[in-house]
mmCIF file of C-alpha atoms in Angstrom:
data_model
loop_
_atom_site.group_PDB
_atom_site.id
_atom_site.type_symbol
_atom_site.label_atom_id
_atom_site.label_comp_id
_atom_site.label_asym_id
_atom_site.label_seq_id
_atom_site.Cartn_x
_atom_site.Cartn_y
_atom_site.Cartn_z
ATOM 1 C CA UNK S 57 5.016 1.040 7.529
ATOM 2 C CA UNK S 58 8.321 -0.763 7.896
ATOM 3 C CA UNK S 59 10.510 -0.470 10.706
ATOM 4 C CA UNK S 60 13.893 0.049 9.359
ATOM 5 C CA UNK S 61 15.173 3.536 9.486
ATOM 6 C CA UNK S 62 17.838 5.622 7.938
ATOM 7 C CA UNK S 63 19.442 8.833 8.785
ATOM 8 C CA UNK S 64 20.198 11.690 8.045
ATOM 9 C CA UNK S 65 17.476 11.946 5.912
ATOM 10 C CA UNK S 66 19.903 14.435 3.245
ATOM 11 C CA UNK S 67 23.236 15.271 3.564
ATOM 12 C CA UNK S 68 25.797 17.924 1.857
ATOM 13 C CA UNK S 69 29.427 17.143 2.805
ATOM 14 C CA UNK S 70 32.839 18.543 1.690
ATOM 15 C CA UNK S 71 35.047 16.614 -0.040
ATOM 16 C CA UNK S 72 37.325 14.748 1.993
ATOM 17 C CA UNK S 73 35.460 13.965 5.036
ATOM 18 C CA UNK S 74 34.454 10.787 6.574
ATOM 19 C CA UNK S 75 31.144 10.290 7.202
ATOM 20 C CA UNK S 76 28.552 7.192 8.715
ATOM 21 C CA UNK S 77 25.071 6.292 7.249
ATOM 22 C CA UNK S 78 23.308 5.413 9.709
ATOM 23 C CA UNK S 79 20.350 2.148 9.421
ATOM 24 C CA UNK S 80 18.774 0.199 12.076
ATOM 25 C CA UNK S 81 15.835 -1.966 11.913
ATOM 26 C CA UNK S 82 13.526 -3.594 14.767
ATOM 27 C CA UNK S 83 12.079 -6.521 12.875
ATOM 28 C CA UNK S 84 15.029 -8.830 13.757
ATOM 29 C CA UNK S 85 16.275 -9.511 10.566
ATOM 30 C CA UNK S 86 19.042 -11.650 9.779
ATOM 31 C CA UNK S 87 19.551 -9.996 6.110
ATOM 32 C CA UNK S 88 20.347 -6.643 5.603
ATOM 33 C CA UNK S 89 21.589 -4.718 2.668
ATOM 34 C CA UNK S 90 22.820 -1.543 1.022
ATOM 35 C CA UNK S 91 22.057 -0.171 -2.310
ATOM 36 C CA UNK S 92 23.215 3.020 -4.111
ATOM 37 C CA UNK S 93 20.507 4.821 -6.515
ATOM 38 C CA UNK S 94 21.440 7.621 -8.960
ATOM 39 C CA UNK S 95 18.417 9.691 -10.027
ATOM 40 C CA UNK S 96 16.462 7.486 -13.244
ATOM 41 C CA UNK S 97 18.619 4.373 -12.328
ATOM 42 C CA UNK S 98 18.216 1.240 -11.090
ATOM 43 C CA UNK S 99 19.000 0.235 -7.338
ATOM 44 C CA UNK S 100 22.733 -1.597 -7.246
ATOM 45 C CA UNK S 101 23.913 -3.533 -4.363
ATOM 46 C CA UNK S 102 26.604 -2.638 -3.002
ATOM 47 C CA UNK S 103 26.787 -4.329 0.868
ATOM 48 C CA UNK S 104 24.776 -7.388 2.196
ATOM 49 C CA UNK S 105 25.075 -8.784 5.769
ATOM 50 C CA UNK S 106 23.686 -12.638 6.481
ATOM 51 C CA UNK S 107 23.728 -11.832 10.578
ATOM 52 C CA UNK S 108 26.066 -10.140 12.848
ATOM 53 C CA UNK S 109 29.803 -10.426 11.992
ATOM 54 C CA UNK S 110 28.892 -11.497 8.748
ATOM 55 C CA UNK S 111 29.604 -8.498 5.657
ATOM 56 C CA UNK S 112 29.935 -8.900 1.606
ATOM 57 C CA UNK S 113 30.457 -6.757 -0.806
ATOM 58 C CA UNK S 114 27.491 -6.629 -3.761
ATOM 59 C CA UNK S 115 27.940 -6.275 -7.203
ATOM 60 C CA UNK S 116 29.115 -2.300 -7.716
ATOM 61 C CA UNK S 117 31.826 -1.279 -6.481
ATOM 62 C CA UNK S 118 32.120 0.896 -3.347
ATOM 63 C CA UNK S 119 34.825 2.579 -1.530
ATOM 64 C CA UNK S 120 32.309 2.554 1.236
ATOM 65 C CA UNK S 121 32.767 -0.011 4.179
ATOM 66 C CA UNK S 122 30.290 -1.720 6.218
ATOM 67 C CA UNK S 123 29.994 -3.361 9.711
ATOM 68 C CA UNK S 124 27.601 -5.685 11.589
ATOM 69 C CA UNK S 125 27.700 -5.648 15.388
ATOM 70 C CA UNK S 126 24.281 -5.847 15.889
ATOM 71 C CA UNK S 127 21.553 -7.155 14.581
ATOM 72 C CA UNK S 128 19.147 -4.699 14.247
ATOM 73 C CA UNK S 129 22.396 -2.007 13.042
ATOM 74 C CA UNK S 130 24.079 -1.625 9.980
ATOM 75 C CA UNK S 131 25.903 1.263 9.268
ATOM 76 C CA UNK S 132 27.872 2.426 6.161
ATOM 77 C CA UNK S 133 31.040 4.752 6.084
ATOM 78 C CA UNK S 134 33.006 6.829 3.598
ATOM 79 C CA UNK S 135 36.978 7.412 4.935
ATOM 80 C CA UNK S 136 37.169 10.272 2.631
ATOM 81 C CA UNK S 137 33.807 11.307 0.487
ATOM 82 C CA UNK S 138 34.519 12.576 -2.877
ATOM 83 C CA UNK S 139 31.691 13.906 -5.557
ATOM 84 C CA UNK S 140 31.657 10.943 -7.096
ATOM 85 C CA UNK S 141 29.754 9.846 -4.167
ATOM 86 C CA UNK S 142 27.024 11.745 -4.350
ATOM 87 C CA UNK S 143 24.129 9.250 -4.609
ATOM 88 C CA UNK S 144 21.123 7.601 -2.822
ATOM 89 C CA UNK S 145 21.751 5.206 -0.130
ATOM 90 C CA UNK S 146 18.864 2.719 0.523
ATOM 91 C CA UNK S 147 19.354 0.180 3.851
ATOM 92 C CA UNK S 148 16.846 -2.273 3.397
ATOM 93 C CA UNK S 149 16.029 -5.709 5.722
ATOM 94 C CA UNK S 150 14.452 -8.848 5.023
ATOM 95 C CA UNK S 151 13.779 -12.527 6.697
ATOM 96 C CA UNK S 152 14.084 -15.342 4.223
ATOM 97 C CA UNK S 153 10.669 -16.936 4.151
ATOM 98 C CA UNK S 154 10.643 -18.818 1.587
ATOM 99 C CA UNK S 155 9.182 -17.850 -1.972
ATOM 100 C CA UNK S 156 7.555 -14.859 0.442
ATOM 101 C CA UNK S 157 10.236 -13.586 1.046
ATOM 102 C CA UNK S 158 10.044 -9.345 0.774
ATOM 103 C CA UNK S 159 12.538 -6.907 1.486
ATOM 104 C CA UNK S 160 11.754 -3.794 3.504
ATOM 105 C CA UNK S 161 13.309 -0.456 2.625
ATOM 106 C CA UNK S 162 13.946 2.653 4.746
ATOM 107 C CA UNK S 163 13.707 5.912 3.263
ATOM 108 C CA UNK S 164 17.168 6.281 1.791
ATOM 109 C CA UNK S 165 20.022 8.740 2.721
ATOM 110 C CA UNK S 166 20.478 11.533 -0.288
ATOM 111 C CA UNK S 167 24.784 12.181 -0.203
ATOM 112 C CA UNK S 168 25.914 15.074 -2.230
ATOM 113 C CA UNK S 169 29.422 15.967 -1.735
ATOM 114 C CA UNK S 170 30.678 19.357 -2.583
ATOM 115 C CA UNK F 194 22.981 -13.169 -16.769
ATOM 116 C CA UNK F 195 20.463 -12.167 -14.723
ATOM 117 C CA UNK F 196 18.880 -9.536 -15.840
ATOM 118 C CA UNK F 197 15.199 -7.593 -14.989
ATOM 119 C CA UNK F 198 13.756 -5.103 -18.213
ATOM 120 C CA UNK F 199 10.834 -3.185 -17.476
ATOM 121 C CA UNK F 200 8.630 -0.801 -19.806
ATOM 122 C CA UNK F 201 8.263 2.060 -20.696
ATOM 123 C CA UNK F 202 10.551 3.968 -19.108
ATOM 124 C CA UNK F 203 8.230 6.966 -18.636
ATOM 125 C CA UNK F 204 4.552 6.723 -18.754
ATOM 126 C CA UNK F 205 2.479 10.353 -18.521
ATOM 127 C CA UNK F 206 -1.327 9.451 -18.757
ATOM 128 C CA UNK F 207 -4.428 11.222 -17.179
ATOM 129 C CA UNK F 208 -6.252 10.881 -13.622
ATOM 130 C CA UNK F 209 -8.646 8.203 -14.401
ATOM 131 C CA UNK F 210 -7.350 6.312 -17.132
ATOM 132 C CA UNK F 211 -5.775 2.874 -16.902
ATOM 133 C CA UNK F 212 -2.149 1.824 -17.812
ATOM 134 C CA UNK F 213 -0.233 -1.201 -17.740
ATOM 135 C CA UNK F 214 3.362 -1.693 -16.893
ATOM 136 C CA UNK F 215 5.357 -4.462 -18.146
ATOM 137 C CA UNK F 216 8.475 -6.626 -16.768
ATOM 138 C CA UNK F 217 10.640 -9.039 -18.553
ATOM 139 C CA UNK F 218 12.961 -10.986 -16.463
ATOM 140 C CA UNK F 219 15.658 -13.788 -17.033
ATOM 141 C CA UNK F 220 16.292 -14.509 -13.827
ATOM 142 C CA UNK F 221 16.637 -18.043 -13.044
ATOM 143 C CA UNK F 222 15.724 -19.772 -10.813
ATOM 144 C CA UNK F 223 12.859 -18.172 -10.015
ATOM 145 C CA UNK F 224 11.383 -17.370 -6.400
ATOM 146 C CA UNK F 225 8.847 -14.786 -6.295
ATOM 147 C CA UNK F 226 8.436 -11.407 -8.665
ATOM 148 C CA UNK F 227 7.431 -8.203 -6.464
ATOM 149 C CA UNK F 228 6.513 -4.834 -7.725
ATOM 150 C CA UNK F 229 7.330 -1.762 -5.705
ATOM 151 C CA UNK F 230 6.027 1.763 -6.289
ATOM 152 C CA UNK F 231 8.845 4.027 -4.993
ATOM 153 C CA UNK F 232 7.984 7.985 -4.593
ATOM 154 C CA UNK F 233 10.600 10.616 -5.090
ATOM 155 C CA UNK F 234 12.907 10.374 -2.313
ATOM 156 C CA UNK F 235 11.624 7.932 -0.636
ATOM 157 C CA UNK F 236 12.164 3.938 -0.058
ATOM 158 C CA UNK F 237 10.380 1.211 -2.243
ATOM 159 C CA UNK F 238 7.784 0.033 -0.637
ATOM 160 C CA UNK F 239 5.941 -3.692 -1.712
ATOM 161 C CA UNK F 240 2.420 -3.674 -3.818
ATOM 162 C CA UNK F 241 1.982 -7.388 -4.923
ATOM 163 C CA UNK F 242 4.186 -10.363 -4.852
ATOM 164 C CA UNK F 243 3.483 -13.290 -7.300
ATOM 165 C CA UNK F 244 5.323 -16.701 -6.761
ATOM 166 C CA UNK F 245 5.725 -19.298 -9.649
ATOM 167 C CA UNK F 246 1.737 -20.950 -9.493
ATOM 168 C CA UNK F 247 0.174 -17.737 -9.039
ATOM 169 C CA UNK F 248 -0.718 -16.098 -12.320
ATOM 170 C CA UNK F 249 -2.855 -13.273 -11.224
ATOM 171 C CA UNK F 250 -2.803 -11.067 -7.726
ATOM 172 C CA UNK F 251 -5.155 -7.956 -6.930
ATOM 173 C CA UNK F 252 -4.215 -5.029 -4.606
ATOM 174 C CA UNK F 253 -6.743 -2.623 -4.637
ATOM 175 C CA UNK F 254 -6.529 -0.618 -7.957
ATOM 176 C CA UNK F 255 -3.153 -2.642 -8.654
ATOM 177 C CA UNK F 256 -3.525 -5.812 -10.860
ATOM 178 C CA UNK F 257 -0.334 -8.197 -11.352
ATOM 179 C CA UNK F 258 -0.245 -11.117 -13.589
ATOM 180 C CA UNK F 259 2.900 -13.565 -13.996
ATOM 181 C CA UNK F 260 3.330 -15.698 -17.168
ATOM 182 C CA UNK F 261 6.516 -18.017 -15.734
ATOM 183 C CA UNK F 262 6.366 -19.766 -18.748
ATOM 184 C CA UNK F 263 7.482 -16.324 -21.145
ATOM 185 C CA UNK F 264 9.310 -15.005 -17.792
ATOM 186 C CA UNK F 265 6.810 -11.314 -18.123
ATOM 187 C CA UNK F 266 4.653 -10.273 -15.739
ATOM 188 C CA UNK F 267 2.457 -6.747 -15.906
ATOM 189 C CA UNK F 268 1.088 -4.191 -13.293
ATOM 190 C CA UNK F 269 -2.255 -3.249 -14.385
ATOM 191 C CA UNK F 270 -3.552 0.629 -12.560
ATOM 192 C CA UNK F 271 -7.272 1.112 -13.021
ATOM 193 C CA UNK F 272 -8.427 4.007 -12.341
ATOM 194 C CA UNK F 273 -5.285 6.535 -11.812
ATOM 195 C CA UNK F 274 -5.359 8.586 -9.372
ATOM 196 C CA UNK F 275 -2.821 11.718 -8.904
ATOM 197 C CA UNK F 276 -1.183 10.016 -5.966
ATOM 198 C CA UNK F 277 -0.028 6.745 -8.330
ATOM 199 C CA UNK F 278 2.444 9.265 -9.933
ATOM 200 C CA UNK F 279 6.010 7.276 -8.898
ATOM 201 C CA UNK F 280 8.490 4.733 -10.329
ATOM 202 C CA UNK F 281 7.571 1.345 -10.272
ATOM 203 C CA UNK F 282 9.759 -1.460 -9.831
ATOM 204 C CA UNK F 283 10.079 -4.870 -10.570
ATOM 205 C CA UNK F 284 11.900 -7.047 -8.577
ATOM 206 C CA UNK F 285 12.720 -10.916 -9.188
ATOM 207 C CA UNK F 286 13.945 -12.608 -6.283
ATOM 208 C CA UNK F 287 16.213 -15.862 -7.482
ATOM 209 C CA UNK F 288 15.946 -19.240 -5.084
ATOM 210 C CA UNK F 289 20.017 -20.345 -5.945
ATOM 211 C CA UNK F 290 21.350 -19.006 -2.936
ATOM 212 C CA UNK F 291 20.894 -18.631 0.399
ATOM 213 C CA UNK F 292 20.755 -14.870 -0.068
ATOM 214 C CA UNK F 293 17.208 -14.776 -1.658
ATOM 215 C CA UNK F 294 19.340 -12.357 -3.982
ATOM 216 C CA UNK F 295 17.104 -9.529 -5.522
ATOM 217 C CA UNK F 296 17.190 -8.505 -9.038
ATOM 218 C CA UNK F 297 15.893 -4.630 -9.862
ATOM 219 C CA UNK F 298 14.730 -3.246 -12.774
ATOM 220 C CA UNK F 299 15.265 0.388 -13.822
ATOM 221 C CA UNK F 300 11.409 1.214 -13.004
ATOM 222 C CA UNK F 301 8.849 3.051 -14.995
ATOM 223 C CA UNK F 302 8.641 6.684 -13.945
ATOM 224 C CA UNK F 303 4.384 7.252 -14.088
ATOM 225 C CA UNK F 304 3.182 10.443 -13.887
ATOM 226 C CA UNK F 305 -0.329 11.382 -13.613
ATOM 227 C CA UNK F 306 -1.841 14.195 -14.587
ATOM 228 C CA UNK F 307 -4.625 16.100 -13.427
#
């Protein structure tokens, strides 16, 4: 099993609140991204990181924001959730090896704002 | 664009019988092609990886094959057991950047059935 983590595991906020997904990994990987799943969908990127201090935005849009201190830590944060947030979040890690390279996911926040 | 198609969409067959998935991809270029089986609420997690010269690649009940030339590539589950019931993805890594950036299809929802 992969050693990236998420948490919470679920969470059911009220509209309006700011709130941090949590992700940290122990593989020391320089990559690490986050993706937003609706229920049927496809994952969409929506942060990457290359290494600490480094942050991009993917390809959907997010009002989220991102930050990279650490290596092994890369948390996401809503200023002010709304229900149109309500989603999966999947952190996920990977080392660029070459044509090997795999991406490791944790096991995904679940958002629902009320 | 780059783009990853996979199906069917939903697959329902019986514990024992066989099924194949299928992926068509237009990503380009081409690094690797992974499939991930993804249960409900829960992160993807890798089952093969095939790279450009490899057109076949065995995982237990799990058969992949890669045809780079026509850009498809199939998961073949012998065998079903109620535990392969998940969504499948398919994932094309491209080799243009320094990202390794990944490329998701939608996934085939398989459901087996006892």
């Amino acid at each position: 099993e992969a050693d990236i983590y998420q948490t919470p595991r679920y969470l059911v906020i009220g509209t309006g609140k700011k709130i941090t997904l949590e992700c940290s990994q122990t593989m020391g990987h320089d990559k690490m991204y986050w993706y937003q799943q609706d229920p049927g969908m496809e994952l969409h990127l929506i942060h990457y990181s290359y290494g600490v201090n480094s942050t991009e935005k993917g390809d959907l849009s997010s009002e989220s924001t991102v930050s990279r201190i650490r290596t092994e830590h890369f948390p996401l944060t809503l200023e002010s959730a709304r229900p149109s947030h309500t989603s999966q979040y999947l952190c996920a890690s990977s080392a660029h090896t070459g044509v090997h390279t795999e991406a490791f996911f944790g096991q995904g926040t679940r958002l629902t704002v009320v | 664009k780059n783009q990853v198609e996979q199906s069917p969409q939903s697959l329902i067959i019986l514990e024992g019988k066989n099924c194949t998935l299928q992926c068509n991809y237009t990503v380009s270029p081409f690094s690797n092609l992974r499939w991930y089986k993804q249960d409900t609420g829960r992160g993807p997690v890798s089952l093969t990886i095939m790279t450009f010269s490899e057109n076949t690649k065995s995982n237990g009940r799990y058969t992949a094959t890669l045809d780079a030339d026509t850009k498809q590539s199939s998961l073949h589950i012998t065998a079903s057991q109620l535990s392969d019931s998940a969504s499948y993805i398919c994932v094309v890594t491209d080799r243009g950047s320094t990202l390794g950036r990944l490329y998701f299809g939608r996934g085939t929802q398989l459901t087996v059935w006892p």
